[in-house]
PDB file of C-alpha atoms and ligand atoms in Angstrom:
ATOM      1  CA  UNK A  42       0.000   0.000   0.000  1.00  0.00           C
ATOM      2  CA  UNK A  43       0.982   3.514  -1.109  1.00  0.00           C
ATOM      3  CA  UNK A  44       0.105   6.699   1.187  1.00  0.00           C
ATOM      4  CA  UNK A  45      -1.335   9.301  -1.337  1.00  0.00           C
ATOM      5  CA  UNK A  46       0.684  12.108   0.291  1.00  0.00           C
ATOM      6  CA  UNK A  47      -1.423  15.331  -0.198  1.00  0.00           C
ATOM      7  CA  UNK A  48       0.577  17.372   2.608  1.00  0.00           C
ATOM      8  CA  UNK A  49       3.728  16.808   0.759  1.00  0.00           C
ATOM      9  CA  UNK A  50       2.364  17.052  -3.158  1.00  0.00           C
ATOM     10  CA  UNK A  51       0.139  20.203  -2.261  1.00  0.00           C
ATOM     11  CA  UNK A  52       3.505  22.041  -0.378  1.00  0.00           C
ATOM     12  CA  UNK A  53       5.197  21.512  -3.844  1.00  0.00           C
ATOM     13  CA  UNK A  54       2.467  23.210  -5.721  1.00  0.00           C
ATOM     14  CA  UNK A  55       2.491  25.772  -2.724  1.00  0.00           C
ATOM     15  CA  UNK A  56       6.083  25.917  -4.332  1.00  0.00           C
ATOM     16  CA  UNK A  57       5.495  26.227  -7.777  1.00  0.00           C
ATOM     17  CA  UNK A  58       2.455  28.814  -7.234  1.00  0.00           C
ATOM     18  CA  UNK A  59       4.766  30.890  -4.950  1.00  0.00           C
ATOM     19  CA  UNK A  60       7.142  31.161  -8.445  1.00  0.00           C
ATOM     20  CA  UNK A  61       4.399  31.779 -10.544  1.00  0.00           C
ATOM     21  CA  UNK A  62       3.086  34.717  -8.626  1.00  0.00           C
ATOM     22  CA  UNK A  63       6.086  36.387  -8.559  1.00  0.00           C
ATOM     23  CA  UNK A  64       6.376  36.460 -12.124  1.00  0.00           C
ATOM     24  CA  UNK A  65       2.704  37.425 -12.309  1.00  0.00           C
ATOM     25  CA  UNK A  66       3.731  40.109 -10.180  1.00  0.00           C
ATOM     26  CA  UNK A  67       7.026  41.533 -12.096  1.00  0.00           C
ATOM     27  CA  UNK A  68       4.836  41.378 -14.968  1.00  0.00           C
ATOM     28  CA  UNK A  69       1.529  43.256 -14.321  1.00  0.00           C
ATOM     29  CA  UNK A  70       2.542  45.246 -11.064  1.00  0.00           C
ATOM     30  CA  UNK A  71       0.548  43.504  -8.391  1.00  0.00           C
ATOM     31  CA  UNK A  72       0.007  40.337  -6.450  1.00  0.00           C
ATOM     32  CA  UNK A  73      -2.746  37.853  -7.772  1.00  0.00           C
ATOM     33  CA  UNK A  74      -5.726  38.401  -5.624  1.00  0.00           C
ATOM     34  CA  UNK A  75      -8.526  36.823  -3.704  1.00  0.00           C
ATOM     35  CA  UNK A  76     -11.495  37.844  -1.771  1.00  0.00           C
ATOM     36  CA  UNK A  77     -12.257  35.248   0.813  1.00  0.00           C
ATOM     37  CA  UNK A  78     -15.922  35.798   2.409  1.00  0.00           C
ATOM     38  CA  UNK A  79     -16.791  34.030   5.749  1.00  0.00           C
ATOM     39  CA  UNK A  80     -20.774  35.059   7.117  1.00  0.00           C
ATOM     40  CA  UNK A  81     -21.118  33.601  10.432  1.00  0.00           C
ATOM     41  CA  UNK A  82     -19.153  32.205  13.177  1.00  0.00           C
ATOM     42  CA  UNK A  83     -19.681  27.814  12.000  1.00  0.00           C
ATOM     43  CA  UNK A  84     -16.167  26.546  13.880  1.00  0.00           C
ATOM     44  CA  UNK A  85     -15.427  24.336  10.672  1.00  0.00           C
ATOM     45  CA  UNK A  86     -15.754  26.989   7.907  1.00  0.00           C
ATOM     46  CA  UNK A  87     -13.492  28.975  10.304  1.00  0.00           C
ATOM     47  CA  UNK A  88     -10.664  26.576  10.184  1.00  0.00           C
ATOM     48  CA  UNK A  89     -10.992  25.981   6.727  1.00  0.00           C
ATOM     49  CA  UNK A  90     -10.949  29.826   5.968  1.00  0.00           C
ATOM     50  CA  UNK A  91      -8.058  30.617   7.666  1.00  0.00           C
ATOM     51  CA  UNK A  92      -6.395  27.732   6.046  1.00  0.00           C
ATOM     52  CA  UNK A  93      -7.341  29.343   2.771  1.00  0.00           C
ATOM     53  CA  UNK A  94      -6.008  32.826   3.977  1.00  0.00           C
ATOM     54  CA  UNK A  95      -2.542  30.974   5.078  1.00  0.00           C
ATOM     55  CA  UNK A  96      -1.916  29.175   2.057  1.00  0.00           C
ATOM     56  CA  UNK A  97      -2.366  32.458   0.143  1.00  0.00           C
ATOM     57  CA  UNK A  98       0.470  33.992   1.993  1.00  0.00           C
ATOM     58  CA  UNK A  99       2.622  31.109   1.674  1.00  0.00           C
ATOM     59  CA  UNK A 100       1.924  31.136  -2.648  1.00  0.00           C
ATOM     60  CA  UNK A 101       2.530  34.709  -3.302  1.00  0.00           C
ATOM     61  CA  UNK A 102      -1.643  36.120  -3.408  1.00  0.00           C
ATOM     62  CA  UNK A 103      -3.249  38.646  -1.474  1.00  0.00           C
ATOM     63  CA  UNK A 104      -5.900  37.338   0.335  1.00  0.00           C
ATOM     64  CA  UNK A 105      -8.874  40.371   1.127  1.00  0.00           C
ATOM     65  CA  UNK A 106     -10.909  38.836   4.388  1.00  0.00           C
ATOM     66  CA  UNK A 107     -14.320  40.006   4.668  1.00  0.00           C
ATOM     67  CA  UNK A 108     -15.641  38.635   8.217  1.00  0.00           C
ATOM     68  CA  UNK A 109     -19.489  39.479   8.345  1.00  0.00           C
ATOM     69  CA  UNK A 110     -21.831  38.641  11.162  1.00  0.00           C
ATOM     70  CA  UNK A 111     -24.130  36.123  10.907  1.00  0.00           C
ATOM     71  CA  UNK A 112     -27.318  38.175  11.127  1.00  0.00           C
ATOM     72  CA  UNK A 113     -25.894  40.247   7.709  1.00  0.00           C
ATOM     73  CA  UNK A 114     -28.827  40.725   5.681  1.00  0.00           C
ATOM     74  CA  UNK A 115     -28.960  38.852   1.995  1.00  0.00           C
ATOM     75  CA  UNK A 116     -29.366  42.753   0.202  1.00  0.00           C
ATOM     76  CA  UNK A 117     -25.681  43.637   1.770  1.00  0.00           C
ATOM     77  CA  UNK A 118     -23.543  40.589   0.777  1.00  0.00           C
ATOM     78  CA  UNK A 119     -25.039  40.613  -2.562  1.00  0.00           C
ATOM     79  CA  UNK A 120     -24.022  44.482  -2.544  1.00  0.00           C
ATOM     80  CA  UNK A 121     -20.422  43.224  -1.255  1.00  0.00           C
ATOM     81  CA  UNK A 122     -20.063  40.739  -4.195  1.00  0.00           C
ATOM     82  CA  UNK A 123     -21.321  43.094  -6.454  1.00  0.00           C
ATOM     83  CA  UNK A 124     -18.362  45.562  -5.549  1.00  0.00           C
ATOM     84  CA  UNK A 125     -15.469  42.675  -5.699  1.00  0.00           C
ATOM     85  CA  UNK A 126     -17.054  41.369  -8.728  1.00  0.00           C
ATOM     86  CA  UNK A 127     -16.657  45.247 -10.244  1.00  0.00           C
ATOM     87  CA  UNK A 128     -13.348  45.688  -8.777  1.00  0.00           C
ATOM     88  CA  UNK A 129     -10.320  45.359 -11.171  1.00  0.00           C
ATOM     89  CA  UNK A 130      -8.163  44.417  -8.568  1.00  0.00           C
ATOM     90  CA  UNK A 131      -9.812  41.462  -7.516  1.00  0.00           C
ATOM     91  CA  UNK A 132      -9.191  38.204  -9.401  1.00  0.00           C
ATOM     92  CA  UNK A 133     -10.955  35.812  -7.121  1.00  0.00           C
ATOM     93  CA  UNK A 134     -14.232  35.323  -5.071  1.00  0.00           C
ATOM     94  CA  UNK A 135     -14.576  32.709  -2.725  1.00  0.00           C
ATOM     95  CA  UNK A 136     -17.885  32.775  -0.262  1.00  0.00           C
ATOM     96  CA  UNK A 137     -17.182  29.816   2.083  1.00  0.00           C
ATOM     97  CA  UNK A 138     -20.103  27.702   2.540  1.00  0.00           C
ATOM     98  CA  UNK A 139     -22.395  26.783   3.817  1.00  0.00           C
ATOM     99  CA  UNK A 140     -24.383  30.336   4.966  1.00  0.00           C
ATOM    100  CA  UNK A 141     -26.506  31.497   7.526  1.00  0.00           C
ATOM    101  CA  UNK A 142     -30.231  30.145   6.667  1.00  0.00           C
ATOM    102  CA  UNK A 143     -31.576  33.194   5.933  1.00  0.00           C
ATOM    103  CA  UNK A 144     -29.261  33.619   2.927  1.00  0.00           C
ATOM    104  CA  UNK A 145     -30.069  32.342  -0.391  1.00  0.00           C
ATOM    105  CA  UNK A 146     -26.700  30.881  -1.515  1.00  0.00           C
ATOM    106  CA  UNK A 147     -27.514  29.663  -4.891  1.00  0.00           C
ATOM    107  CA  UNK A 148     -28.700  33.491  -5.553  1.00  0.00           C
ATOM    108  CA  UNK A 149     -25.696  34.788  -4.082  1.00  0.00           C
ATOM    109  CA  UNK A 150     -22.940  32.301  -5.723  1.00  0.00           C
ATOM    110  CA  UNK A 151     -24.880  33.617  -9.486  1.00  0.00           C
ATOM    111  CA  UNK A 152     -23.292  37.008  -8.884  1.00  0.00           C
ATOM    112  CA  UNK A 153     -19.691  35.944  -8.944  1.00  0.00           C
ATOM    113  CA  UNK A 154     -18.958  36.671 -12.426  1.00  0.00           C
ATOM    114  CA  UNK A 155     -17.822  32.978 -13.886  1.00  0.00           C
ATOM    115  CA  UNK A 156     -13.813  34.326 -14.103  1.00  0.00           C
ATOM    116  CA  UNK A 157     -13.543  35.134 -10.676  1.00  0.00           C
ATOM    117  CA  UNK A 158     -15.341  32.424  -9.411  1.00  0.00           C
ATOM    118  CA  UNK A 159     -12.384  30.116  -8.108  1.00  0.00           C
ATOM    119  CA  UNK A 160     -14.637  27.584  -6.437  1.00  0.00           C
ATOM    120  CA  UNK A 161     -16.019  26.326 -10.222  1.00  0.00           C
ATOM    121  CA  UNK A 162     -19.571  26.163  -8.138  1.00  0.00           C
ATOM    122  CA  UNK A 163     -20.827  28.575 -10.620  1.00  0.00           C
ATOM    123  CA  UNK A 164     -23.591  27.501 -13.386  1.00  0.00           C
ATOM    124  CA  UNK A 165     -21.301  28.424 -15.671  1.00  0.00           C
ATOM    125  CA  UNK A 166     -18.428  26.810 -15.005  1.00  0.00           C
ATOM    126  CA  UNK A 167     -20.319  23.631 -13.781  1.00  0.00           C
ATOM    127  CA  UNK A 168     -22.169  23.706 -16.864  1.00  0.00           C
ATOM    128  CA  UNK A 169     -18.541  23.919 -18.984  1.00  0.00           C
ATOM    129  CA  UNK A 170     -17.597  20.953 -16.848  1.00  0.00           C
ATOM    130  CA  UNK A 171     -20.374  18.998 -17.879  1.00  0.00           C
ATOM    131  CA  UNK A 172     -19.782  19.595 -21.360  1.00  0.00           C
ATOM    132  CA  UNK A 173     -16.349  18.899 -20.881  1.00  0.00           C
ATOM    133  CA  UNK A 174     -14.934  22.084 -21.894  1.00  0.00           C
ATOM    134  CA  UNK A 175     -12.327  23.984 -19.762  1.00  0.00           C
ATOM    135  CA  UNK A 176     -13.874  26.348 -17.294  1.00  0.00           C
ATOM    136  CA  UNK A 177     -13.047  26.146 -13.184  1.00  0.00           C
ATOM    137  CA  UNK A 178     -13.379  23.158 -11.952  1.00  0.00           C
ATOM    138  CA  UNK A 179     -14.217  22.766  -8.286  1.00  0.00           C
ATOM    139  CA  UNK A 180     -11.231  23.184  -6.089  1.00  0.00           C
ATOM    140  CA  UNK A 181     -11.576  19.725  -3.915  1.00  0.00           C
ATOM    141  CA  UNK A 182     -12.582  17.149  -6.952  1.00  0.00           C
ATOM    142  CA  UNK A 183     -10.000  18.899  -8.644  1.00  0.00           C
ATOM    143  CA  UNK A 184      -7.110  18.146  -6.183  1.00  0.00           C
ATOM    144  CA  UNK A 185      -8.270  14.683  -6.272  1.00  0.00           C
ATOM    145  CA  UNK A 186      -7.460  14.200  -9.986  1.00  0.00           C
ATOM    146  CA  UNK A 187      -4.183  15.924  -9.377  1.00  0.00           C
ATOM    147  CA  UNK A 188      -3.687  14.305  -6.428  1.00  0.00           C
ATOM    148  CA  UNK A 189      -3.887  10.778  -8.677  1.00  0.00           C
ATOM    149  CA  UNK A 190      -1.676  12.855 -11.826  1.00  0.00           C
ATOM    150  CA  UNK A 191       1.240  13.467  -9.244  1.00  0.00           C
ATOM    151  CA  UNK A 192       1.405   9.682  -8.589  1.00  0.00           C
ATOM    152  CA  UNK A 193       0.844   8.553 -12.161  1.00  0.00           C
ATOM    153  CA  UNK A 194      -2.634   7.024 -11.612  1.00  0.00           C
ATOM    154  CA  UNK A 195      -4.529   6.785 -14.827  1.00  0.00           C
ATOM    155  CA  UNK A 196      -8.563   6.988 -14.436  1.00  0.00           C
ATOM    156  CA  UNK A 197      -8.875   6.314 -18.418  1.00  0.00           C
ATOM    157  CA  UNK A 198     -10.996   2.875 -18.712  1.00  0.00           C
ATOM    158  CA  UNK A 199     -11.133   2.049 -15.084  1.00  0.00           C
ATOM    159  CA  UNK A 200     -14.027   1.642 -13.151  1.00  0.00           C
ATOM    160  CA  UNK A 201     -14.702   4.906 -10.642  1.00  0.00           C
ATOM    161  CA  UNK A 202     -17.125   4.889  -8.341  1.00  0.00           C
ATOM    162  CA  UNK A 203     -17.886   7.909  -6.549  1.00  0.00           C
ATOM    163  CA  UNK A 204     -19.839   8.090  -2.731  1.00  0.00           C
ATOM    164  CA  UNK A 205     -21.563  11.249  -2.707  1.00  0.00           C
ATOM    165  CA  UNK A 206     -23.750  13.224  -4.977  1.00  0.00           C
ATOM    166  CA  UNK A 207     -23.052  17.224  -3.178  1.00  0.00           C
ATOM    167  CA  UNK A 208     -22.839  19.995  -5.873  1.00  0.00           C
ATOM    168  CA  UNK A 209     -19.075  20.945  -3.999  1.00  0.00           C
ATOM    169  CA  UNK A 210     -17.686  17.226  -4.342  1.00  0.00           C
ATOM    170  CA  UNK A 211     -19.791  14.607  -5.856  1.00  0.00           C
ATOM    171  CA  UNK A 212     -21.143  15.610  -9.196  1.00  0.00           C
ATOM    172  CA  UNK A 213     -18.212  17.512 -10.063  1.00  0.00           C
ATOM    173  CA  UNK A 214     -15.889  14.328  -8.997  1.00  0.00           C
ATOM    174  CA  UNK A 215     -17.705  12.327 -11.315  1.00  0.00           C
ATOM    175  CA  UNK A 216     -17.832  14.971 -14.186  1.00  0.00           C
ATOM    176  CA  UNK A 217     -13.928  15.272 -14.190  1.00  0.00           C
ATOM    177  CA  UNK A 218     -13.338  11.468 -13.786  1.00  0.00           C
ATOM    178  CA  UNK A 219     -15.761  11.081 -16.875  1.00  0.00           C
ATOM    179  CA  UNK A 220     -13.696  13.487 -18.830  1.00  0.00           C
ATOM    180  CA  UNK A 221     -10.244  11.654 -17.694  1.00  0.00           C
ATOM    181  CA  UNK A 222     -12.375   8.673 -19.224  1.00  0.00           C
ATOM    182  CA  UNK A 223     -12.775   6.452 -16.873  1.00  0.00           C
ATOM    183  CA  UNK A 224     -17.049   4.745 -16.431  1.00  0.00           C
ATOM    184  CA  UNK A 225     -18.068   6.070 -13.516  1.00  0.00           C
ATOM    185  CA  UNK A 226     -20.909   5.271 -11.187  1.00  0.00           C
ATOM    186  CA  UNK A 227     -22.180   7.906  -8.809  1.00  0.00           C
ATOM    187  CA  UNK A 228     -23.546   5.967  -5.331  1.00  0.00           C
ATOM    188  CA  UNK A 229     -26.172   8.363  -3.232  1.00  0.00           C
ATOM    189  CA  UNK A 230     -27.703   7.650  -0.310  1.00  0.00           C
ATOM    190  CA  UNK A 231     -31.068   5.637  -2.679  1.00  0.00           C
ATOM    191  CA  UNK A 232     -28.540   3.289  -4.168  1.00  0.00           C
ATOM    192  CA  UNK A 233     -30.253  -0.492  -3.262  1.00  0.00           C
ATOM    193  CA  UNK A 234     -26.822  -2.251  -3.327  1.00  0.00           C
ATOM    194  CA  UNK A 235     -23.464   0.090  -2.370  1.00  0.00           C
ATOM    195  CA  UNK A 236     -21.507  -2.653  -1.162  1.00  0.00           C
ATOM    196  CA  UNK A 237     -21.787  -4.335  -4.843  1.00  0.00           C
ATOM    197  CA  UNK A 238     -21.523  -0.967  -6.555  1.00  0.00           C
ATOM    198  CA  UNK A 239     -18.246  -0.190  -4.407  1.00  0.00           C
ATOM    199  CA  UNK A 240     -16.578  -3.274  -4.588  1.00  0.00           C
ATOM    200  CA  UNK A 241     -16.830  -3.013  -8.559  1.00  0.00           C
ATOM    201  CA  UNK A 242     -14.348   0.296  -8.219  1.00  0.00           C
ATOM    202  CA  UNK A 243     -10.677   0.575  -9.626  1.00  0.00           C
ATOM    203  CA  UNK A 244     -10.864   4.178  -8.281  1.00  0.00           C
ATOM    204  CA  UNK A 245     -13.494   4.935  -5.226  1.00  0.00           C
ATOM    205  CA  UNK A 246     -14.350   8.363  -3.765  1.00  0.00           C
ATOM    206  CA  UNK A 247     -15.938   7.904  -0.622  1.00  0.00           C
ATOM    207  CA  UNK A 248     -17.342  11.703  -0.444  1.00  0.00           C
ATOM    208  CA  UNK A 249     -20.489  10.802   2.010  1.00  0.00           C
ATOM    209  CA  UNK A 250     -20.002  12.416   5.567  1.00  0.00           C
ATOM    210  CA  UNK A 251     -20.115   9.943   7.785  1.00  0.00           C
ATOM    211  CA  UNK A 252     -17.115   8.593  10.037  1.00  0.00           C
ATOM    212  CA  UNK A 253     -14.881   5.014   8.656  1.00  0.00           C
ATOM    213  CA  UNK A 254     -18.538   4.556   6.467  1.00  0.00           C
ATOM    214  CA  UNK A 255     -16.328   2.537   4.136  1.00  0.00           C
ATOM    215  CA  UNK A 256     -15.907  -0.297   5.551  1.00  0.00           C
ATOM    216  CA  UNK A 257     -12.818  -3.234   4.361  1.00  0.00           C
ATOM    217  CA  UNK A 258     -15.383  -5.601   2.725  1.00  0.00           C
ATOM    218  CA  UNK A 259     -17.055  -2.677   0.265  1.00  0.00           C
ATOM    219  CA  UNK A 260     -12.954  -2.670  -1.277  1.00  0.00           C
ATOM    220  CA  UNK A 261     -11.620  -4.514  -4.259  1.00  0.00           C
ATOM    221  CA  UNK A 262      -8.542  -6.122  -3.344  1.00  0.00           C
ATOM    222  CA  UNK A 263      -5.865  -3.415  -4.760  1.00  0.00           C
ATOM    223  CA  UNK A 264      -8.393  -0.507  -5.534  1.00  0.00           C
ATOM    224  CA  UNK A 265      -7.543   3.248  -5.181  1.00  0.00           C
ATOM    225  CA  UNK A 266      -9.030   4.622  -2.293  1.00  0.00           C
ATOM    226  CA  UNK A 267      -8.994   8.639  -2.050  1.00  0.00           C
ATOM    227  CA  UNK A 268     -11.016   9.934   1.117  1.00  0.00           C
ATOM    228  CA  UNK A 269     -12.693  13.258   1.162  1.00  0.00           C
ATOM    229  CA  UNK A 270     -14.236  13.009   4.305  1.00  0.00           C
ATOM    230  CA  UNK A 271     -13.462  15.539   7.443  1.00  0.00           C
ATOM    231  CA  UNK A 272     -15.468  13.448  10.248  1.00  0.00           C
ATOM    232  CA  UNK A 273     -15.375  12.643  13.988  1.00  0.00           C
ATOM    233  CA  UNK A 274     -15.058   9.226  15.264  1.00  0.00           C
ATOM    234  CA  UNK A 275     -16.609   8.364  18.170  1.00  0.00           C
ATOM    235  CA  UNK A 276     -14.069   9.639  20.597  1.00  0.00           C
ATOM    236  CA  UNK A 277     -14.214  12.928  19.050  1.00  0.00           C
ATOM    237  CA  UNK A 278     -10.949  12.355  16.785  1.00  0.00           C
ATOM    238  CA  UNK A 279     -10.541  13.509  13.416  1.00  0.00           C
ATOM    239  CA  UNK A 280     -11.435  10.889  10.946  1.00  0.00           C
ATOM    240  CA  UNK A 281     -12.239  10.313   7.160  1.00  0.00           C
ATOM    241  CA  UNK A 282     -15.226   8.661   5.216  1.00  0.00           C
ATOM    242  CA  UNK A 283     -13.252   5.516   5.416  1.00  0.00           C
ATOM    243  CA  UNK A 284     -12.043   3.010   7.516  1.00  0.00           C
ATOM    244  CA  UNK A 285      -8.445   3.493   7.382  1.00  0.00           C
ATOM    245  CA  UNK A 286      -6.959   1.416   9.792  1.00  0.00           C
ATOM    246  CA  UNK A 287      -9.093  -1.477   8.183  1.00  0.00           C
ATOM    247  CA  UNK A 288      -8.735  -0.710   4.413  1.00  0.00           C
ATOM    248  CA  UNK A 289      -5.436  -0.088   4.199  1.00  0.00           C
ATOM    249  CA  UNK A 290      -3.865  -3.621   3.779  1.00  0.00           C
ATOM    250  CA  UNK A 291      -6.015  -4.122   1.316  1.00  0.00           C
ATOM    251  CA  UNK A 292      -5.362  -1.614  -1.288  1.00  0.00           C
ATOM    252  CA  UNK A 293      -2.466  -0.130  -3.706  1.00  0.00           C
ATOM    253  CA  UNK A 294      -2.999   3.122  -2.792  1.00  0.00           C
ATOM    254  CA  UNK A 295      -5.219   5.055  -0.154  1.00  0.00           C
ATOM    255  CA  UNK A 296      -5.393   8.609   1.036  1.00  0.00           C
ATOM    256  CA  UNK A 297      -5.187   9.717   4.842  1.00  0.00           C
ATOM    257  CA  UNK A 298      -7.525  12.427   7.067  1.00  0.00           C
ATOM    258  CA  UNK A 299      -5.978  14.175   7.744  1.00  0.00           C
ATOM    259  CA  UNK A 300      -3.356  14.905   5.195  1.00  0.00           C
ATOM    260  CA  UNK A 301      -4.671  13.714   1.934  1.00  0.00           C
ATOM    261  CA  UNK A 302      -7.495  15.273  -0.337  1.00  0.00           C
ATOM    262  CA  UNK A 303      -7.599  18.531   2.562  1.00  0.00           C
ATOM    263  CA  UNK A 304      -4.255  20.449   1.808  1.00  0.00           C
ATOM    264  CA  UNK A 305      -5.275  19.527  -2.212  1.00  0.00           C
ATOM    265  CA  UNK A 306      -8.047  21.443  -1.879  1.00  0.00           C
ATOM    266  CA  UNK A 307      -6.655  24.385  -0.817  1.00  0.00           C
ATOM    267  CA  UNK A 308      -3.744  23.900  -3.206  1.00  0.00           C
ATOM    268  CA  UNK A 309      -6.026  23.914  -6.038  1.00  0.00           C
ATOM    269  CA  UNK A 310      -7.930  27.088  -4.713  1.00  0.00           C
ATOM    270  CA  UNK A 311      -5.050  28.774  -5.046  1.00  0.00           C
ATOM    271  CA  UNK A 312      -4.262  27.260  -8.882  1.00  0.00           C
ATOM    272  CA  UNK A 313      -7.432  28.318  -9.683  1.00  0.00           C
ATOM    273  CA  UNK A 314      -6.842  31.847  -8.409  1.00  0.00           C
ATOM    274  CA  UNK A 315      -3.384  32.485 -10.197  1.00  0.00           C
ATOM    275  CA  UNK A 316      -5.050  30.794 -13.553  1.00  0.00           C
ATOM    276  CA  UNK A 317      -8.146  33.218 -12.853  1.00  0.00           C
ATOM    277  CA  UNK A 318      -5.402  36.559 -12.751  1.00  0.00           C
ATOM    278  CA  UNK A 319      -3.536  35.015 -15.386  1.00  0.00           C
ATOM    279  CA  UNK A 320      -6.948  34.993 -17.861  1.00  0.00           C
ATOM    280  CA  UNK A 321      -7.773  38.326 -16.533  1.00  0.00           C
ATOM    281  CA  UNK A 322      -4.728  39.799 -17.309  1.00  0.00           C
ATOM    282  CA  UNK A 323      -4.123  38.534 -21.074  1.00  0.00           C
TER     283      UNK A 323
HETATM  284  N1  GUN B  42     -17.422  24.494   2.264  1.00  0.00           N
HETATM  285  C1  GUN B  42     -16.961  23.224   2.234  1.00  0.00           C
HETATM  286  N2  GUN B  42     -16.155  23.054   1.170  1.00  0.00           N
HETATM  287  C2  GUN B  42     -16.107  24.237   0.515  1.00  0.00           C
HETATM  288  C3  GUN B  42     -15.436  24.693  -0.659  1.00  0.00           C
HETATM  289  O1  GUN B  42     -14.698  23.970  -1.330  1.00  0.00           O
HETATM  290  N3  GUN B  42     -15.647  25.995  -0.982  1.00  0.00           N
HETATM  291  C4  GUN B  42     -16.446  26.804  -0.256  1.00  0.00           C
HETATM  292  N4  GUN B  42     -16.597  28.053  -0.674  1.00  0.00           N
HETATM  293  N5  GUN B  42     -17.087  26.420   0.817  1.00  0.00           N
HETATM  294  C5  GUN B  42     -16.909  25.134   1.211  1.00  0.00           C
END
């Protein structure tokens, strides 16, 4: 069994990014940019924000934190996008979800114009996905396929199947792994037989929610495992959608929580970001 290392791949593209900026920045006079948006006080989204914010630093982009209070009514944060969206300087918007209930997020999201929006959550750039054309692809199913790139693991005619049917992980998981070729089945919490469907995977995405739900006898004997699940176990310790301690013997190569598909995701944020100033800009 092979670790898939996303700490260690994701700090060299932290690497690569950091170079890329700076040249970005000779070039045009300024930093690439990104508005991060956090409504609310939710303890994960906070973590995950300032992770975002950090790995900005550390790649060469200026991150522009807008902290609002969770009672901020729908009217202003649309006004706020409205103003990034207009503003030149900007390259990226991120609004970290989920929102405060009172907000209508899909309405929201539709006013990040479809080049600044580095998330790929966008109609637009989910609908270019599905057509397989190049638009922004989602940050987290994206570090998953580059994640599998990085250790020369080929989706093209294998069997995916993917856990998980979320407009942030799920469908566009499945979209990309369809354009890399491989047949793909997307599980959901109505599928009658999962333990059939998974075991039929070369490749399986286990993007569900629910703490070590992947259990050692839903695995083909040398599959791909790749975890996108940020769970608790039972004692309160961080865990993934899969059983880890359990599937691991039985695989060729399997990601860890933490330190697999996470730092990828924020890695790929920040791709998207530079590529976003880079289209701006030409
Ligand atoms: N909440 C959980 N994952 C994500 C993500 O990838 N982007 C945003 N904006 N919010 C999230």
């Amino acid at each position: 069994m092979t670790l898939l290392d996303g700490k260690a791949v994701s700090a060299e593209i932290r690497s690569e990014l950091a170079r890329r900026s700076g040249e970005f920045a000779a070039r045009y006079g300024r930093r690439p940019s990104l508005a991060v948006l956090l409504i609310g006080n939710d303890p994960a989204s906070e973590i995950y924000t300032r992770n975002k914010i950090k790995g900005c630093e550390e790649a060469g982009i200026r991150s522009l934190s807008y902290r609002l209070p969770g009672d901020t009514p729908q009217q202003d944060v649309l006004e706020l996008i409205r103003a990034l969206a207009g503003d030149d300087g900007v390259d990226g918007i991120l609004v970290q979800l989920p929102l405060p209930a009172h907000l209508d997020a899909a309405r929201l999201l539709c006013e990040i114009p479809p080049e600044k929006d580095v998330d790929g959550f966008s109609s637009q750039n989910m609908g270019a996905l599905a057509l397989g054309k190049e638009g922004i692809a989602a940050c987290t199913p994206r570090g998953v396929m580059e994640l599998l790139s990085r250790y020369k693991i080929s989706a093209d005619g294998k069997h995916a199947v993917v856990i998980g049917r979320s407009n942030t992980v799920g469908r566009p998981m499945a979209l990309l792994l369809l354009n890399a070729n491989a047949t793909v089945t997307v599980c959901h919490s109505h599928t009658r037989d999962l333990k059939e469907e998974c075991l039929r995977a070369d490749i399986l995405i286990a993007a569900v929610g629910k703490p070590k739900f992947v259990t050692a006898d839903m695995v083909k004997e040398g599959a791909v495992v790749v975890d996108v699940g940020m769970d608790r176990d039972e004692r309160g310790k961080l865990c993934g959608d899969v059983d880890f301690e359990n599937v691991k013997d039985k695989v060729s190569y399997i990601t860890p929580v933490p330190g697999g598909v996470g730092p990828m995701t924020v890695a790929m944020l920040l791709e998207n970001t530079l590529q976003a100033a880079e289209r701006r800009m030409r």
